[in-house]
Coordinates of C-alpha atoms in Angstrom, one line a residue:
M383 CA -55.4 -7.9 -16.8
K384 CA -54.0 -11.3 -18.4
R385 CA -52.0 -8.8 -21.0
F386 CA -51.3 -7.1 -17.9
L387 CA -49.7 -10.4 -17.0
R388 CA -48.0 -10.9 -19.8
I389 CA -45.8 -8.0 -20.4
L390 CA -44.8 -8.3 -16.6
K391 CA -43.8 -12.1 -17.3
R392 CA -42.4 -11.3 -20.6
T393 CA -40.3 -7.9 -18.3
M394 CA -39.6 -10.1 -15.5
I395 CA -38.1 -12.2 -18.2
I396 CA -35.7 -10.2 -20.1
L397 CA -35.0 -8.6 -16.5
L398 CA -33.7 -11.5 -15.5
C399 CA -31.8 -11.8 -18.2
L400 CA -29.6 -9.1 -17.9
I401 CA -29.0 -9.2 -14.3
G402 CA -28.3 -13.6 -15.7
I403 CA -25.3 -11.7 -18.5
L404 CA -24.3 -9.1 -16.2
L405 CA -23.3 -11.5 -13.5
I406 CA -21.3 -13.6 -16.1
S407 CA -19.6 -11.3 -17.1
T408 CA -18.1 -10.3 -14.2
C409 CA -16.7 -13.3 -12.8
C410 CA -15.9 -13.6 -16.3
F411 CA -13.5 -9.9 -15.7
L412 CA -12.9 -11.2 -12.6
R413 CA -11.1 -14.4 -14.5
Q414 CA -8.4 -11.5 -16.1
P415 CA -4.3 -12.4 -14.6
Q416 CA -4.5 -8.2 -13.0
F417 CA -7.2 -9.9 -10.3
G418 CA -4.1 -13.0 -9.8
A419 CA -5.2 -15.8 -7.9
L420 CA -6.2 -16.9 -4.5
P421 CA -4.6 -19.1 -2.2
K422 CA -5.4 -23.0 -2.9
G423 CA -3.8 -26.8 -2.3
A424 CA -1.0 -26.7 0.0
R425 CA -0.5 -23.4 -0.2
L426 CA -4.4 -22.9 1.7
E427 CA -3.8 -25.1 4.4
S428 CA -0.9 -23.1 5.2
V429 CA -2.7 -20.7 5.2
K430 CA -5.4 -21.4 7.3
K431 CA -2.5 -23.4 9.8
S432 CA -2.0 -19.7 11.3
P433 CA -3.0 -18.1 14.1
N434 CA -3.9 -14.8 12.3
Y435 CA -7.1 -17.1 10.3
K436 CA -10.0 -17.6 11.4
D437 CA -13.8 -18.5 10.6
G438 CA -12.2 -18.1 6.7
R439 CA -10.3 -15.7 7.0
F440 CA -7.6 -13.8 8.6
R441 CA -8.0 -11.4 11.6
N442 CA -6.3 -8.1 12.8
M443 CA -5.5 -8.3 16.7
V444 CA -8.1 -6.3 17.8
E445 CA -11.1 -6.2 16.1
K446 CA -13.0 -2.8 14.5
P447 CA -15.3 -1.8 12.5
T448 CA -14.2 0.1 9.1
I449 CA -16.8 2.1 9.5
A450 CA -16.0 4.1 12.4
E451 CA -19.2 5.7 14.5
G452 CA -21.3 7.8 13.5
Y453 CA -20.7 7.0 9.8
S454 CA -22.0 4.6 7.4
V455 CA -20.8 2.8 4.6
W456 CA -24.5 4.9 2.1
S457 CA -23.8 7.9 3.8
E458 CA -19.9 8.0 2.9
I459 CA -21.5 6.6 -0.3
Y460 CA -23.7 9.7 -1.0
K461 CA -20.5 12.4 -0.2
T462 CA -19.2 10.7 -3.4
L463 CA -20.8 10.9 -5.4
F464 CA -22.8 14.3 -4.6
K465 CA -20.6 15.8 -3.1
D466 CA -17.7 18.0 -4.5
Y467 CA -14.4 18.1 -2.5
P468 CA -11.9 20.8 -3.6
R469 CA -8.2 20.2 -5.1
L470 CA -8.3 16.2 -4.6
E471 CA -5.7 16.4 -7.2
P472 CA -2.8 19.2 -8.2
I473 CA -4.0 21.2 -11.3
D474 CA 0.4 21.7 -12.3
S475 CA 2.1 18.2 -12.9
L476 CA 4.6 17.4 -9.9
P477 CA 8.6 18.3 -9.5
S478 CA 10.7 15.2 -9.8
I479 CA 14.0 14.4 -9.7
K480 CA 15.1 11.0 -12.0
T481 CA 17.5 9.6 -10.4
N482 CA 19.8 7.1 -11.8
L483 CA 19.4 4.6 -9.6
K484 CA 21.9 2.0 -10.7
A485 CA 24.6 3.6 -10.9
I486 CA 24.0 4.4 -6.9
P487 CA 27.3 3.2 -5.5
P488 CA 26.5 -0.1 -3.5
D489 CA 27.8 1.4 -0.1
S490 CA 25.9 4.0 -0.6
D491 CA 22.4 3.8 2.1
V492 CA 19.9 6.0 0.8
V493 CA 16.4 5.7 0.1
V494 CA 14.8 7.0 -4.0
W495 CA 10.6 7.4 -2.8
F496 CA 9.0 6.9 -6.4
G497 CA 5.3 8.7 -4.9
H498 CA 2.4 6.9 -3.1
S499 CA 3.8 4.1 -0.9
S500 CA 6.5 2.8 -4.0
F501 CA 10.8 3.0 -2.8
F502 CA 13.3 2.1 -3.6
L503 CA 15.9 1.2 -0.8
Q504 CA 19.8 0.3 -0.9
V505 CA 21.6 -0.4 2.8
D506 CA 24.4 -1.9 3.7
G507 CA 24.6 -3.2 -0.1
V508 CA 21.1 -4.8 -0.2
K509 CA 19.0 -3.3 -2.8
I510 CA 15.2 -3.6 -1.8
L511 CA 11.7 -2.3 -3.6
V512 CA 8.6 -2.0 -2.0
D513 CA 5.3 -1.5 -3.0
P514 CA 6.7 -0.8 -7.0
V515 CA 3.4 0.6 -8.8
F516 CA 4.4 1.6 -12.2
S517 CA 1.9 1.3 -14.7
G518 CA 0.6 5.3 -13.4
N519 CA -3.6 2.7 -12.7
A520 CA -4.4 2.5 -9.1
S521 CA -7.2 0.1 -9.5
P522 CA -7.8 -2.4 -13.4
L523 CA -11.0 -1.1 -13.1
P524 CA -11.8 1.5 -16.4
G525 CA -11.8 4.7 -14.5
G526 CA -9.9 4.6 -11.7
S527 CA -7.9 6.4 -10.0
K528 CA -4.9 7.5 -12.6
A529 CA -0.8 9.0 -11.3
Y530 CA -0.8 12.8 -11.2
K531 CA 1.2 14.3 -14.1
G532 CA 4.5 14.2 -13.1
S533 CA 4.4 11.5 -10.6
D534 CA 5.5 8.3 -12.9
I535 CA 8.0 9.6 -14.2
Y536 CA 9.8 5.5 -13.2
T537 CA 9.1 2.4 -14.3
V538 CA 10.5 -1.6 -14.7
Q539 CA 13.2 -0.7 -16.8
D540 CA 14.8 2.8 -14.4
M541 CA 15.2 -0.4 -11.7
P542 CA 18.9 -2.6 -11.0
E543 CA 18.0 -5.7 -10.1
I544 CA 16.8 -6.1 -6.6
D545 CA 17.7 -8.5 -4.2
Y546 CA 14.2 -8.4 -2.1
M547 CA 10.8 -7.1 -3.9
L548 CA 7.9 -5.8 0.0
L549 CA 4.4 -6.1 -0.4
S550 CA 3.0 -4.6 2.4
H551 CA -0.8 -6.1 0.9
D552 CA -2.4 -6.7 -2.6
H553 CA -4.4 -3.8 -2.7
Y554 CA -3.9 -2.3 -5.8
D555 CA -2.5 0.5 -5.2
H556 CA 0.5 -1.8 -3.2
L557 CA 0.2 -5.2 -5.9
D558 CA 0.2 -4.2 -9.5
Y559 CA -0.4 -6.7 -12.0
E560 CA 1.5 -4.7 -15.1
T561 CA 4.6 -3.7 -12.9
A562 CA 4.7 -6.9 -10.7
K563 CA 4.7 -8.8 -14.4
A564 CA 7.2 -7.4 -15.7
L565 CA 9.4 -7.3 -12.3
Q566 CA 10.0 -11.0 -12.9
S567 CA 13.7 -11.5 -14.0
K568 CA 14.7 -8.6 -12.1
V569 CA 13.8 -10.1 -8.9
K570 CA 15.7 -12.5 -6.9
H571 CA 12.9 -12.6 -4.4
V572 CA 9.5 -11.3 -2.7
I573 CA 8.9 -11.2 0.8
C574 CA 4.3 -11.3 1.0
G575 CA 2.2 -12.1 3.6
L576 CA 1.0 -15.6 3.8
G577 CA -1.4 -16.3 0.5
A578 CA -0.2 -13.1 -1.3
G579 CA 2.3 -15.1 -2.9
A580 CA -0.6 -17.1 -5.4
H581 CA -0.2 -13.8 -7.0
Y582 CA 2.9 -13.5 -7.8
E583 CA 2.8 -17.8 -8.4
R584 CA -0.2 -17.1 -11.6
W585 CA 2.2 -14.2 -13.0
G586 CA 4.9 -16.3 -13.0
Y587 CA 7.4 -16.2 -10.2
E588 CA 9.6 -19.0 -9.3
E589 CA 8.5 -20.9 -6.3
Q590 CA 11.4 -19.9 -4.5
Q591 CA 11.4 -17.0 -5.2
I592 CA 8.5 -16.4 -2.9
L593 CA 8.5 -16.2 0.6
E594 CA 5.6 -15.8 2.2
K595 CA 5.7 -14.8 5.9
D596 CA 3.7 -14.9 8.9
W597 CA 3.5 -11.6 11.6
V598 CA 6.1 -12.4 14.3
D599 CA 8.3 -13.5 10.8
K600 CA 12.2 -13.5 10.0
V601 CA 14.5 -13.3 6.9
K602 CA 17.7 -14.0 7.1
V603 CA 19.5 -11.8 4.6
K604 CA 22.7 -12.1 5.6
P605 CA 24.8 -12.2 8.8
G606 CA 23.9 -9.0 11.3
F607 CA 20.8 -8.8 8.4
A608 CA 17.1 -9.5 8.6
I609 CA 13.1 -8.8 7.1
Y610 CA 10.9 -9.6 9.8
T611 CA 7.1 -9.0 8.8
E612 CA 5.2 -7.5 11.6
S613 CA 1.4 -7.6 13.0
T614 CA -0.5 -3.8 11.2
H615 CA -4.6 -3.1 11.8
H616 CA -5.6 -3.1 7.7
E617 CA -7.3 -5.4 5.5
S618 CA -6.3 -7.2 1.8
G619 CA -8.8 -8.2 -0.9
R620 CA -8.7 -7.6 -5.0
G621 CA -11.8 -9.6 -5.6
F622 CA -15.0 -9.9 -3.5
K623 CA -13.8 -12.6 -1.2
R624 CA -12.1 -10.6 1.2
G625 CA -9.1 -11.5 4.5
Q626 CA -7.2 -13.9 1.7
S627 CA -3.4 -12.7 2.5
L628 CA -2.3 -11.3 5.5
W629 CA -1.4 -8.0 5.0
L630 CA 2.5 -6.3 7.0
S631 CA 4.4 -4.2 8.4
F632 CA 8.4 -4.8 7.9
F633 CA 11.3 -4.1 9.9
I634 CA 14.1 -4.2 8.5
E635 CA 17.6 -4.4 10.6
S636 CA 21.1 -4.3 9.0
P637 CA 24.6 -3.6 10.5
A638 CA 24.0 0.1 9.2
M639 CA 20.7 0.8 10.9
N640 CA 17.4 -0.2 11.4
I641 CA 14.1 1.0 9.4
Y642 CA 10.8 0.6 9.9
Y643 CA 7.9 0.0 7.2
S644 CA 4.8 0.9 9.0
G645 CA 2.4 -0.2 5.5
D646 CA -1.1 0.7 5.5
G647 CA -3.6 0.7 8.8
G648 CA -5.2 2.5 11.1
Y649 CA -3.5 3.5 14.5
S650 CA -2.7 1.0 17.2
D651 CA -0.2 -0.1 20.1
R652 CA 1.7 -1.7 18.3
F653 CA 4.2 0.9 17.8
I654 CA 5.1 0.7 21.1
K655 CA 5.6 -3.0 20.6
I656 CA 8.0 -2.4 18.2
A657 CA 10.2 0.1 20.2
E658 CA 10.3 -2.4 23.1
K659 CA 10.9 -5.6 20.5
F660 CA 13.5 -3.9 18.5
G661 CA 14.7 -1.0 20.1
N662 CA 16.7 1.9 17.6
V663 CA 14.6 3.0 15.0
D664 CA 16.8 4.8 12.5
W665 CA 14.5 6.0 10.0
A666 CA 10.1 5.7 10.3
I667 CA 8.3 5.4 6.7
M668 CA 4.9 5.7 7.0
E669 CA 1.4 5.5 6.0
C670 CA 0.6 9.5 5.7
G671 CA -2.5 10.0 2.4
Q672 CA -6.0 8.6 2.1
Y673 CA -6.9 8.5 5.4
N674 CA -10.8 10.0 6.1
K675 CA -11.9 9.6 10.1
A676 CA -14.5 7.7 9.2
W677 CA -12.3 4.4 8.5
Q678 CA -9.4 5.9 10.6
S679 CA -9.1 2.6 11.7
V680 CA -7.3 1.0 8.2
H681 CA -5.1 4.1 7.6
G682 CA -4.2 6.5 10.2
L683 CA -4.9 9.9 10.1
P684 CA -1.6 12.7 10.5
E685 CA -1.7 13.2 14.1
E686 CA -1.9 9.2 15.2
V687 CA 0.8 9.6 12.2
A688 CA 3.5 12.2 14.7
I689 CA 2.1 10.7 17.4
A690 CA 3.1 6.9 15.8
T691 CA 6.6 7.8 15.1
T692 CA 7.3 9.7 18.5
E693 CA 6.2 6.4 19.9
L694 CA 8.4 4.1 17.6
K695 CA 11.5 6.3 18.9
A696 CA 12.2 7.0 15.4
K697 CA 15.4 9.4 14.3
N698 CA 13.8 10.3 11.3
L699 CA 10.5 10.1 9.5
L700 CA 9.4 9.1 5.8
P701 CA 5.8 9.8 5.2
V702 CA 4.4 7.8 2.4
H703 CA 1.3 6.7 0.8
H704 CA 0.6 9.8 -1.0
S705 CA 1.5 12.4 -4.1
K706 CA 0.3 10.0 -6.5
F707 CA -3.3 8.6 -6.4
K708 CA -6.3 10.2 -5.7
L709 CA -8.7 7.7 -3.1
A710 CA -9.6 9.9 -0.6
K711 CA -11.5 13.6 -0.7
H712 CA -8.7 15.2 1.6
P713 CA -6.6 18.2 -0.8
W714 CA -4.4 16.3 -2.7
D715 CA -1.6 18.0 -0.1
E716 CA -2.9 18.1 3.0
P717 CA -0.9 15.2 4.4
L718 CA 1.7 16.6 3.6
G719 CA 0.8 20.1 5.1
Q720 CA -0.5 18.2 8.2
I721 CA 2.3 16.3 8.9
S722 CA 5.3 19.1 8.5
V723 CA 3.1 21.1 11.1
L724 CA 2.3 18.6 13.8
S725 CA 6.1 17.7 13.1
Q726 CA 7.4 20.7 14.6
S727 CA 9.2 20.3 17.7
K728 CA 8.8 16.4 17.7
P729 CA 12.3 14.2 18.7
Y730 CA 12.3 13.1 15.3
R731 CA 13.6 14.4 12.0
L732 CA 11.0 15.1 8.7
A733 CA 11.8 14.4 5.3
T734 CA 10.4 15.5 2.6
P735 CA 11.8 15.0 -0.8
M736 CA 10.4 15.1 -4.7
I737 CA 9.8 11.8 -6.1
G738 CA 13.2 10.8 -6.8
E739 CA 15.4 12.6 -4.8
V740 CA 17.9 10.9 -3.3
I741 CA 17.5 10.3 0.5
H742 CA 20.9 9.8 2.3
L743 CA 19.8 8.0 5.6
N744 CA 23.2 8.6 7.2
D745 CA 22.7 12.4 6.6
S746 CA 21.1 13.7 9.5
T747 CA 22.7 17.7 7.3
Q748 CA 19.7 17.0 3.8
I749 CA 18.0 19.9 3.8
F750 CA 14.4 18.8 2.0
E751 CA 11.8 21.6 0.4
Q752 CA 9.2 22.2 0.1
W753 CA 8.0 21.2 -3.1
W754 CA 4.9 21.8 -2.8
K755 CA 3.7 24.9 -1.5
D756 CA 3.5 26.7 -4.6
I757 CA 2.1 24.3 -7.3
N758 CA -1.7 24.2 -7.6

């Protein structure tokens, strides 16, 4: 019996030591710069003053469980580990176009999509870059999601000088450390949610470059041109502590046209409110991908995207958040196929460009191919 107790004691000591080593290693790993920083000091005090920051974190307008009724976290983990899902990523290389962004005439109003939620927008001479991820990775963790073949042809070096870089939220598939750090010298201003400036500050951005905003805030660009930071229903966080920076959507109001970017987020009545507040929406750039009925509170389904675009009274729809990373369990091309079917007979026009293809925002006759249909 004594021998058994000695062995048990020794085993427990070894186990506790291993747990301690694992915890220390994890803490050291999370201290690497790619994980960013939490707000502190004056920034944290500013965060705490927000009406959207309650009980130690930012909150959605209406609180909903992330996992929908009838589903559970454990069942979703089990499915991820043990269930096979077909066609989660393409076998073939995706077609793309390498546009010289620096040669686009300054008087051209265009969008160039880079896959997932990254895109370049030029309107009324203002150059805007949104949620850029050019490292080929959607996560800093080993074994994380890698960009599909052919979807990662653009680099920081391809970007022109940027007037405003917009960040919808700080998840890794929208805020990439390598990309953000390399862009610092090219970007005049970053517009991000309260608290998210801590990441940029750690990565070498100057205080005057960072514009941290709450919901229903406004950045005056020039006469007749403003960028509004609006709400969405989502989440944030790059480590164990969640909800320490605010997630955003953007309404870009310019003399040339009005553009709405949804950021990530589940369906709610906010689209009706955006239409009531701003009126005319020429282009809606909407999250449409990486969804699942289990977590549709934070990522809208294609049918909800079609409804939301109609509620916005948008003239044109550009669906994003697809065709680059495997982050959900639907076939990689399902978002494009579904939204194409759902958009038939709708009052808006659907744009489905290839990666890198120039969308001429004022050309209502531009034709877009269903480029994904013949790809394995």
